[in-house]
Coordinates of C-alpha atoms and ligand atoms in Angstrom, one line a residue:
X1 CA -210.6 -25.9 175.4
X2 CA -213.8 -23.7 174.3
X3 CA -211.6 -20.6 172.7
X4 CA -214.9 -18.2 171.7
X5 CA -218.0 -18.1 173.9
X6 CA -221.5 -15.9 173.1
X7 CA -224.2 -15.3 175.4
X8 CA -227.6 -14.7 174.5
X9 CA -231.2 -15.9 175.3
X10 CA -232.0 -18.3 172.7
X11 CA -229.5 -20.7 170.8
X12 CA -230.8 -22.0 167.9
X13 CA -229.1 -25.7 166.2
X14 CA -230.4 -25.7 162.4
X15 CA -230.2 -22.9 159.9
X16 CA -233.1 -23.7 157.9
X17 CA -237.0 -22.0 157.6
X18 CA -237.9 -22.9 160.6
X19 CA -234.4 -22.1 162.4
X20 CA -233.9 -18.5 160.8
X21 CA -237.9 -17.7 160.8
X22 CA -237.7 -18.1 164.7
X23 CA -234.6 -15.9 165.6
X24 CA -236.1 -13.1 162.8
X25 CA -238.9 -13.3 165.1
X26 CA -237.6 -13.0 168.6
X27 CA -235.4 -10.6 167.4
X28 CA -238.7 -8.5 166.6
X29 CA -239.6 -8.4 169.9
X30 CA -235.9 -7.7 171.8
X31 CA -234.5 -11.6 172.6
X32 CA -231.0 -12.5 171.2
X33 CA -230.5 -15.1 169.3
X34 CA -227.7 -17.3 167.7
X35 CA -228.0 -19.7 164.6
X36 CA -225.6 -22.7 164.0
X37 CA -226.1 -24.3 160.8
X38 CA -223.9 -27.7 159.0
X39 CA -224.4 -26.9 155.5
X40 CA -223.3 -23.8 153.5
X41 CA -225.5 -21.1 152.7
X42 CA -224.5 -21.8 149.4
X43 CA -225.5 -25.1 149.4
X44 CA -228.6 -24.7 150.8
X45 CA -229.6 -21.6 148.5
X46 CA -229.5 -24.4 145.7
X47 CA -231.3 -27.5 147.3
X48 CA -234.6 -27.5 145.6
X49 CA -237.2 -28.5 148.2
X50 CA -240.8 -27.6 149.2
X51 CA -243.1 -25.1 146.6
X52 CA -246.6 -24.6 148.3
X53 CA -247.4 -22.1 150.9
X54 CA -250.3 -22.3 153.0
X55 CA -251.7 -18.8 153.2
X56 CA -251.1 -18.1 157.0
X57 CA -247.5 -19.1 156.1
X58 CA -247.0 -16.0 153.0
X59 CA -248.7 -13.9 155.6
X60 CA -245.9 -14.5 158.3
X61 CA -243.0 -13.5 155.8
X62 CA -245.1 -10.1 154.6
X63 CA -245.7 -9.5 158.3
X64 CA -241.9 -10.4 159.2
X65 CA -240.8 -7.2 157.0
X66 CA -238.0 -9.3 155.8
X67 CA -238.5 -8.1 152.0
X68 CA -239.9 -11.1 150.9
X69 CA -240.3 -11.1 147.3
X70 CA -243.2 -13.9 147.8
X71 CA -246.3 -11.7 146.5
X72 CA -243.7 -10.1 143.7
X73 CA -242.0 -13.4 142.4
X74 CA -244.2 -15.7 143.5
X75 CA -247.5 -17.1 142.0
X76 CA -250.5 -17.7 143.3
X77 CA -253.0 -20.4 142.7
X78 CA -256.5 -19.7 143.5
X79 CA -257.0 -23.8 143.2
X80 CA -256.0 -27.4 142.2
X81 CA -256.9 -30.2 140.2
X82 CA -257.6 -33.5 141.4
X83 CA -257.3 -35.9 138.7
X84 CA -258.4 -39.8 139.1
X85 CA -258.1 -42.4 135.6
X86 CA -258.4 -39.3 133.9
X87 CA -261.2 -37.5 135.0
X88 CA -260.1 -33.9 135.8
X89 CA -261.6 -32.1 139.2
X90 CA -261.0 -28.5 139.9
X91 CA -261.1 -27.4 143.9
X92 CA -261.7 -23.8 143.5
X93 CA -260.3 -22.2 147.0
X94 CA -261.0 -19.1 147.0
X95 CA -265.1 -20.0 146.3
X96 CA -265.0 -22.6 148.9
X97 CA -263.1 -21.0 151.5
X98 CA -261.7 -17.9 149.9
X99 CA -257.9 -18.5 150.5
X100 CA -254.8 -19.0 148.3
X101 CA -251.5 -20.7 148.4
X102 CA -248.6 -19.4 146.9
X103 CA -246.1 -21.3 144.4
X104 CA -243.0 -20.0 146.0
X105 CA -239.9 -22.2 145.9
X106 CA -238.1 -22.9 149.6
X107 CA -235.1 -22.1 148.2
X108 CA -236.7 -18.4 147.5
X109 CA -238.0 -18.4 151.1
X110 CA -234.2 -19.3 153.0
X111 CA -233.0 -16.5 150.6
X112 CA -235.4 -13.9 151.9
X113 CA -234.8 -15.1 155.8
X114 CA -230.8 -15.7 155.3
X115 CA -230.3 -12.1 153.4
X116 CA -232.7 -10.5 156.2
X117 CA -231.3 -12.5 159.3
X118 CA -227.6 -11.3 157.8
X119 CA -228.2 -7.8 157.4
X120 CA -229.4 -7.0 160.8
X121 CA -226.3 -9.0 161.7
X122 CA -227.5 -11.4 163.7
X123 CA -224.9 -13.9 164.7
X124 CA -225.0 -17.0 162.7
X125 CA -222.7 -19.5 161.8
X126 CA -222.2 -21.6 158.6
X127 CA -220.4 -24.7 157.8
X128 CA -220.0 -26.0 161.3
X129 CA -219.2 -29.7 162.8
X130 CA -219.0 -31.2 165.8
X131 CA -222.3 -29.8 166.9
X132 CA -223.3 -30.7 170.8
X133 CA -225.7 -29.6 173.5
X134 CA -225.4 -29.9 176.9
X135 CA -227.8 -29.1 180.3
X136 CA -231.0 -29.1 178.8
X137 CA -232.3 -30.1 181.8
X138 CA -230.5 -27.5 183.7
X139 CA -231.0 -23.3 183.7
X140 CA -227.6 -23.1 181.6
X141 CA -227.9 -25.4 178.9
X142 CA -225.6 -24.5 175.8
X143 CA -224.4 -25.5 172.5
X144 CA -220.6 -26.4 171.4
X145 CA -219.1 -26.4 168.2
X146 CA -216.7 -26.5 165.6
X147 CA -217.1 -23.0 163.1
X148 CA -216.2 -23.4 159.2
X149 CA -212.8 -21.7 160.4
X150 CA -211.7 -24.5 162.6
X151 CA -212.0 -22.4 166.1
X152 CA -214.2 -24.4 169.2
X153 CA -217.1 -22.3 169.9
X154 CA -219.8 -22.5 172.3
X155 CA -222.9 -20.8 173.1
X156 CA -224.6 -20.0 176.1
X157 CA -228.0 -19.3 176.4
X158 CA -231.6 -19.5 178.5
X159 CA -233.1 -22.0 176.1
X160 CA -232.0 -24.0 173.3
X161 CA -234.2 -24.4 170.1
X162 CA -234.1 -27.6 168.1
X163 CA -234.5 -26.8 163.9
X164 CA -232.3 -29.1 162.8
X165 CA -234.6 -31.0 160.7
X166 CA -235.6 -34.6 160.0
X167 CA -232.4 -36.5 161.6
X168 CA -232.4 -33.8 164.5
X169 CA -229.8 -35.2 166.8
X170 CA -231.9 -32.3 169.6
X171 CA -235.0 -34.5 169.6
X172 CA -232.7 -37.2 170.7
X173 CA -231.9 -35.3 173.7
X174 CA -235.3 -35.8 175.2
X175 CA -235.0 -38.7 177.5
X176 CA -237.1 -41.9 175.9
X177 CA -238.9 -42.1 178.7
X178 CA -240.7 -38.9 178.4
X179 CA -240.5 -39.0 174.6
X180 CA -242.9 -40.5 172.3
X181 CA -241.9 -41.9 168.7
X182 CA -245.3 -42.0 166.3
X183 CA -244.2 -43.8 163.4
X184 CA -245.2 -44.7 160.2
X185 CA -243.7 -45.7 157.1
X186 CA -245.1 -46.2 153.6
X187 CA -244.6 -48.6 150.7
X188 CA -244.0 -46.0 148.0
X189 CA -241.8 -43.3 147.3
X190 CA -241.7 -40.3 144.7
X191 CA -239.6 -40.3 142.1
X192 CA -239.1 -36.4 141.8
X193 CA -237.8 -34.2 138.4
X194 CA -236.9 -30.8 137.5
X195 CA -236.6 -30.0 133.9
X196 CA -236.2 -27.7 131.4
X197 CA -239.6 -27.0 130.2
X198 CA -242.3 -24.6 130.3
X199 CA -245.5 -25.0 133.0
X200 CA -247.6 -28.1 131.9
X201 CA -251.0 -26.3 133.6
X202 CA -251.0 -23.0 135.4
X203 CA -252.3 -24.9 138.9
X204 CA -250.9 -28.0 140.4
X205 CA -252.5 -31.5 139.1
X206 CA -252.5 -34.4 141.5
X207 CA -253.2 -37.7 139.7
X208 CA -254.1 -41.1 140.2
X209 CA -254.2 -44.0 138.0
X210 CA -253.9 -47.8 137.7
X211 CA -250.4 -47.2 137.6
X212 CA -250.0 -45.2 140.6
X213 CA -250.0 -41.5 140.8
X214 CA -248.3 -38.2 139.7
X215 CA -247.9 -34.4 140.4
X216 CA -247.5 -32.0 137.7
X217 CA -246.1 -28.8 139.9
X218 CA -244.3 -25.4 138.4
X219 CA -241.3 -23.8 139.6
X220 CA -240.9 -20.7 137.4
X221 CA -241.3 -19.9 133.6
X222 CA -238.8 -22.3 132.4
X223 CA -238.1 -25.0 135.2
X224 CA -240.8 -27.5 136.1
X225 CA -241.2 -29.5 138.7
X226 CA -242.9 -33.4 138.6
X227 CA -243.5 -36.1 140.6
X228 CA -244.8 -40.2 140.2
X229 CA -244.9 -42.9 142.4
X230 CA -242.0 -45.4 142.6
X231 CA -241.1 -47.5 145.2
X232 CA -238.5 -46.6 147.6
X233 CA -235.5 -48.5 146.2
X234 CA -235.8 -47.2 142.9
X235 CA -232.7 -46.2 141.5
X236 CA -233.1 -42.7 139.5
X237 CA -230.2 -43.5 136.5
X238 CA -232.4 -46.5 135.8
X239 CA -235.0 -44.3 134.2
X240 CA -234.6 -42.9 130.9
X241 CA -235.8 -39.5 130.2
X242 CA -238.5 -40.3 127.3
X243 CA -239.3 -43.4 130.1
X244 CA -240.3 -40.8 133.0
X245 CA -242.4 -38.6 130.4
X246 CA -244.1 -41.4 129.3
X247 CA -244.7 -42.7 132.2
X248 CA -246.3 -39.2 133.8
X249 CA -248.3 -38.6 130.6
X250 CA -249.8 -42.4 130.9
X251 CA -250.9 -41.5 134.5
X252 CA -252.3 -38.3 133.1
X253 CA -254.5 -40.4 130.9
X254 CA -256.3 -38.5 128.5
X255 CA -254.5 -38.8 124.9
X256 CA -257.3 -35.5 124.5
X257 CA -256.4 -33.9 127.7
X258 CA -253.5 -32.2 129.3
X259 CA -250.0 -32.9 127.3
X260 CA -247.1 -33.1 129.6
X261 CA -244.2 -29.6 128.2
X262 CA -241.5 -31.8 127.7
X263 CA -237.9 -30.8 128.3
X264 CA -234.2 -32.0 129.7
X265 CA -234.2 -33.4 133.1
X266 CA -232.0 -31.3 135.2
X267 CA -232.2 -33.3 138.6
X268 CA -233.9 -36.6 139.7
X269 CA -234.1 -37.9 143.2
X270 CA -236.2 -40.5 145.0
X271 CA -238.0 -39.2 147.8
X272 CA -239.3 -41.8 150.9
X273 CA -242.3 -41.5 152.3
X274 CA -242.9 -41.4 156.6
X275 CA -245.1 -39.8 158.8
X276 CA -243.2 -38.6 162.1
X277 CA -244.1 -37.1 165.3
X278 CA -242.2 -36.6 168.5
X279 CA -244.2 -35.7 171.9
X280 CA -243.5 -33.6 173.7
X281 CA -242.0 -30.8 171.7
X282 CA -240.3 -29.9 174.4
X283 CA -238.2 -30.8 177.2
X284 CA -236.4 -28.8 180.3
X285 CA -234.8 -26.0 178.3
X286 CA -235.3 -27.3 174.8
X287 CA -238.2 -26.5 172.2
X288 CA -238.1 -28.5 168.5
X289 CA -239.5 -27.0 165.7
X290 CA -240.3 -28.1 162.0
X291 CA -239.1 -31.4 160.6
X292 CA -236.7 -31.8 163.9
X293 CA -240.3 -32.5 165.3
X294 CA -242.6 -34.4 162.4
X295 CA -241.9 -34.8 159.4
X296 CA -245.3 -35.7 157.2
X297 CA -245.5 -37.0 153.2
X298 CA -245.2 -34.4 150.9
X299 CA -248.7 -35.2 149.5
X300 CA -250.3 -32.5 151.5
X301 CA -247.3 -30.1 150.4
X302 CA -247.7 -29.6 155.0
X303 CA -243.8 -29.7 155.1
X304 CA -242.5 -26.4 155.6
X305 CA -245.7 -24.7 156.3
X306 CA -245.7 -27.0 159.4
X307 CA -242.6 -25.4 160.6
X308 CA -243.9 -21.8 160.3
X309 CA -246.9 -22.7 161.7
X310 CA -244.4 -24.7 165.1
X311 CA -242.8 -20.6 164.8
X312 CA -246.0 -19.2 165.3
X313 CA -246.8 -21.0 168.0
X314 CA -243.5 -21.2 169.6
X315 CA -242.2 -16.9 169.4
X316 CA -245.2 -16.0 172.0
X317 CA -244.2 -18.6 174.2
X318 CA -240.5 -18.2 174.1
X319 CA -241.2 -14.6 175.0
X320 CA -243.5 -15.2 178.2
X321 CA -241.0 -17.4 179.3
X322 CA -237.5 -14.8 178.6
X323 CA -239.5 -12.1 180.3
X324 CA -240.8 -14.3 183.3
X325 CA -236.7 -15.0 183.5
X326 CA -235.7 -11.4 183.0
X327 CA -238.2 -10.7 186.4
X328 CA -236.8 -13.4 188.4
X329 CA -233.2 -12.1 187.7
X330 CA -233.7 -8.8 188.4
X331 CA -235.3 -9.9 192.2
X332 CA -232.4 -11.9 192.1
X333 CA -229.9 -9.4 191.3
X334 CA -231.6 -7.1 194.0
X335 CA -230.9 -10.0 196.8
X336 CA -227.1 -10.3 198.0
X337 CA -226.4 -13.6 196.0
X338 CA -223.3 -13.3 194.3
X339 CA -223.5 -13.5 190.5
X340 CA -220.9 -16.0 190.6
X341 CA -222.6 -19.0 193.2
X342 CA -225.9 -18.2 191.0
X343 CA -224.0 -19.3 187.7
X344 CA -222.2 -22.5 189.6
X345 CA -226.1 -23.3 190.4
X346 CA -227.6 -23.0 187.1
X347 CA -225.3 -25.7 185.8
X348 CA -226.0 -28.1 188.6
X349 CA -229.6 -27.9 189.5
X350 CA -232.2 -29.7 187.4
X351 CA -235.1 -27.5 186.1
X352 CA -239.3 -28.5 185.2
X353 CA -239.9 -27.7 181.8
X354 CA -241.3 -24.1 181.8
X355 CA -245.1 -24.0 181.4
X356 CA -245.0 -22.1 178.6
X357 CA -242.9 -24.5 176.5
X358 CA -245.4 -26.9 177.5
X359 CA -248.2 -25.4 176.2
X360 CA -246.2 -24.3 172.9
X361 CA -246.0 -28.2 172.6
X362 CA -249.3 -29.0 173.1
X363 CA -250.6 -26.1 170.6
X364 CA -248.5 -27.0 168.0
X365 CA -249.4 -30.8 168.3
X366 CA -253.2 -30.1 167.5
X367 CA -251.6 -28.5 164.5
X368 CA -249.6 -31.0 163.5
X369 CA -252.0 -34.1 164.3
X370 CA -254.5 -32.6 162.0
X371 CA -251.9 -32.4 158.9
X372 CA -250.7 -35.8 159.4
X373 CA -254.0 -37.0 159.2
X374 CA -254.5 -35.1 156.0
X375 CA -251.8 -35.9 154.6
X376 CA -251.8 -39.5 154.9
X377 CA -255.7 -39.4 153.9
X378 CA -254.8 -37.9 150.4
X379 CA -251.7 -40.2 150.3
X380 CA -253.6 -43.4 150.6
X381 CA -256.5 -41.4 148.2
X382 CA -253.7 -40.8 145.4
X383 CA -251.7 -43.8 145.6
X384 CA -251.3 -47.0 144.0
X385 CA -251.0 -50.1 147.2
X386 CA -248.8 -52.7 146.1
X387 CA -251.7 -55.3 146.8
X388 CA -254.0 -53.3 144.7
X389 CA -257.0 -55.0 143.6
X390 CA -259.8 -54.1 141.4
X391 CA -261.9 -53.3 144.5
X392 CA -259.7 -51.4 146.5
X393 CA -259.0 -49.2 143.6
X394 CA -262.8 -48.8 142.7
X395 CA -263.6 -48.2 146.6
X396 CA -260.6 -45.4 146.2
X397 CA -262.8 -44.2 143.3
X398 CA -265.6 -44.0 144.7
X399 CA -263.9 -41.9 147.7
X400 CA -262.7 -39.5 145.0
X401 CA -266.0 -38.9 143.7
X402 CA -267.6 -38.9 147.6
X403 CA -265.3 -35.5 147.9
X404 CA -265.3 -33.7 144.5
X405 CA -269.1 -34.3 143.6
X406 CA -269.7 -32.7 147.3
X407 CA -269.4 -29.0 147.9
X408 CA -268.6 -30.5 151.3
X409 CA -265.9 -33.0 150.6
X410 CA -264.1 -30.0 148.3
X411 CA -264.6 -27.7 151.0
X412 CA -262.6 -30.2 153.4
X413 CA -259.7 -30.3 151.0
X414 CA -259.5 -26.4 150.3
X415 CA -259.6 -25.4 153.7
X416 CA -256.9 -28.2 154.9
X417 CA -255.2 -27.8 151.7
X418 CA -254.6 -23.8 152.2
X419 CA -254.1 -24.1 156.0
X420 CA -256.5 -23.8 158.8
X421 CA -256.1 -20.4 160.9
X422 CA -254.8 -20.7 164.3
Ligands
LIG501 C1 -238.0 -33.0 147.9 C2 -238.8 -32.4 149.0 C3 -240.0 -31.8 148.6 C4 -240.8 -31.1 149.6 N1 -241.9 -30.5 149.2 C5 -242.7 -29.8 150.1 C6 -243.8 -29.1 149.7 O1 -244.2 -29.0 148.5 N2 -244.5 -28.3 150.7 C7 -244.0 -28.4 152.0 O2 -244.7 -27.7 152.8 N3 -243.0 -29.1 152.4 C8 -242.3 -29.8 151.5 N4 -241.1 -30.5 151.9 C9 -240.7 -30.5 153.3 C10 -240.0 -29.2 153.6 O3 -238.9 -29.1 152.8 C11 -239.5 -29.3 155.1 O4 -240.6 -29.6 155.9 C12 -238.8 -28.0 155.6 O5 -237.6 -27.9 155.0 C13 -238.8 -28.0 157.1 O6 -238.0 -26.9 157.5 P1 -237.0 -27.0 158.8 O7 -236.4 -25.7 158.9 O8 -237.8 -27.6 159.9 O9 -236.0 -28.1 158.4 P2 -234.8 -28.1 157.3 O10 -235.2 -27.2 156.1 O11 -234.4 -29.5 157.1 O12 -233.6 -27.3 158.1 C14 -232.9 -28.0 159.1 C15 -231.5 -27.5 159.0 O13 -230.7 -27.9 160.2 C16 -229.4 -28.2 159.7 N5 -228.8 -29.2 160.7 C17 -229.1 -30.5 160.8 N6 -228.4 -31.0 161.8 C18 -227.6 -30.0 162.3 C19 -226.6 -29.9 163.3 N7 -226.2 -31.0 164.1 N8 -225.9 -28.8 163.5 C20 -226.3 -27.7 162.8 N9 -227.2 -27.7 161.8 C21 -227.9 -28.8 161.6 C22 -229.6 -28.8 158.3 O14 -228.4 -28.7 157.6 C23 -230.8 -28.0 157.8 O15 -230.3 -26.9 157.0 C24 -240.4 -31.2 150.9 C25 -239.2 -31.8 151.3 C26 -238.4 -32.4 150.3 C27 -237.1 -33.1 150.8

């Protein structure tokens, strides 16, 4: 039996960026919200993730007033450099399309949004199992759960929003005949590090080589963050430490060129590569945001600034839709229904999908069709095939130098790359 029950608007199944960026947000604008998340805040303050924000996404935390240290703690990098058998290209962003991103850890961002979400005391829950949600199809639909206490909960609300990431178990809840898998996989993987080491290069380098490729990234003053290309069964122990540096600094190229700050490996993991998108976004009285939606390679470092962009487009909408509730009730309330036959009929009767939701989904689909297609373009620019040939790797030369000898081509990459406005 369902011991503690909460009502609000807008129940929300996944604590992460996307999940506490959209209740922050309705919040500003007077809808209630809940959060249910499965892993500890502890747990996920320490899970090192995604580094690069698109601008529109740092202007969403400064405008969310949720004390973000982005523009204090974070850094920001004016460009890039594209590297290909050695031969360094710099994609200035601010003289092609005079926008930044910002080298500011995820980690970082769920600390500003959990800290901010928590002192306004909106109601979240950690730790929980069990999760389950029922009636999206209906005008009650609602979420049941076990808390980190033990204790069945459940909450109630007008509309339940899916940010519970990659293996979302909301997306399943969209009937397979209205939903739509797009698919791919990839033959690669990335072989990620952190380490103990000061910044190889103040800006991001993206390499390819005959060997395949590799990112040098930062994290802060002393932690760095790297990347090569692997494929996806590697196992991590396998590699020595002087092996991955070597290996990096061979992709690199250039015995004259950039050296590779060396230092002990802290983490390794092996990260698979798929492009993901689920159509429609929504369904009856469900909305998915973030990587319970897509999920894209991290090439394009599109990841989490996907799932702010999803908020973006998804807050507006949710609004329209509570408030075009909030009229209906009150005309409702005015009639001499009884409150109780009105609740029996909201469980039964099967509801359209509101037309706002549907346009949230279409919006946000634009978005995120045009950063899958980036990303996979500079995935299959940056990456070793396993049936590589002298002429597919030339022709991927000769692509390389089609975009950074063009002010055109660089200007493609530094607008995508930094995020398009809405
Ligand atoms: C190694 C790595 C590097 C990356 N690098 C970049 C990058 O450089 N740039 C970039 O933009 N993106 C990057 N990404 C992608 C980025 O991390 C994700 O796109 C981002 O986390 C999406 O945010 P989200 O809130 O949608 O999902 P998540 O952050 O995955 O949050 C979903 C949350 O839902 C919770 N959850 C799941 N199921 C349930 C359930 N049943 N009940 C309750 N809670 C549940 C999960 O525990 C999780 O905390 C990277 C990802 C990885 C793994």
């Amino acid at each position: 039996m369902t011991e503690h029950t909460t009502r609000v608007d807008v129940g929300i199944v996944g604590g992460g960026p996307a999940g506490l960026m959209t209740a922050l947000l309705l919040k500003r604008r007077g809808i209630s919200a809940a959060v249910i998340e499965s892993r500890s805040e502890e747990t996920i303050r320490h899970t090192q993730r995604a580094g690069i924000l698109e601008a529109p996404t740092v202007n969403m935390l400064v405008e969310a007033e949720v004390d973000s240290r982005v523009l204090t703690h974070g850094h920001e990098h004016e460009g890039t450099v594209l590297s290909f058998d050695g031969i360094q290209r710099r994609i200035d962003f601010q003289a092609l399309v005079g926008r930044s991103v910002w080298l500011y850890p995820q980690n970082e961002v769920f600390h500003d949004l959990a800290t901010a979400w928590q002192r306004e005391s909106g109601e979240i829950h950690w730790s929980v199992t069990e999760t389950a949600v029922e009636g999206i199809e209906t005008a009650a639909p609602r979420i049941s759960f076990t808390d980190a206490q033990g204790r069945a909960r459940r909450i109630e609300a007008d509309l339940i929003i899916g940010t519970d990431g990659s293996r979302s178990m909301c997306r399943k809840l969209i009937p397979e005949d209205i939903r739509t898998d797009h698919f791919t996989s990839y033959p690669f993987a990335w072989f990620g590090i952190l380490c103990e080491a000061p910044p190889t290069a103040p800006e991001l380098i993206y390499a390819n080589s005959e060997i395949g490729f590799a990112l040098i990234s930062q994290r802060n003053e002393t932690v760095q963050r790297m990347y090569f290309q692997c494929d996806p069964d590697t196992d991590p122990e396998a590699w020595s430490e002087e092996a991955i540096f070597d290996h990096i600094q061979q992709v690199l190229g250039a015995e004259d060129g950039v050296q590779l700050k060396r230092g002990p490996i802290i983490e390794k993991t092996v990260l698979p590569f798929r492009s993901y998108v689920c159509d429609p976004l929504s369904h009856g009285r469900l909305a998915l945001a973030g990587d319970a939606g897509h999920t894209v390679p991290p090439t394009g470092a599109k990841g989490l600034n996907l799932a702010f962009s999803d908020v973006r487009a998804l807050v507006p909408r949710v609004e329209e839709f509570i408030t075009e509730l909030r009229t209906h009730a009150g005309v409702a309330d005015a009639s001499d229904e009884t409150a109780a036959s009105s609740d029996v009929a909201a469980t039964a009767v099967t509801v359209e999908t509101p037309e706002p939701l549907r346009r949230y989904s279409r919006t946000a689909l634009d978005r995120v069709w045009k950063a899958q297609n980036f990303s996979y373009w500079a995935t299959n620019l940056l990456h070793r095939q396993p049936e590589e040939t002298s002429f597919t790797h030339k022709r991927r030369r000769g692509e390389f130098d089609a975009i950074t000898d063009s002010v055109h081509g660089r200007a493609y990459f530094a607008d995508s790359y930094t995020g398009w406005s809405d």
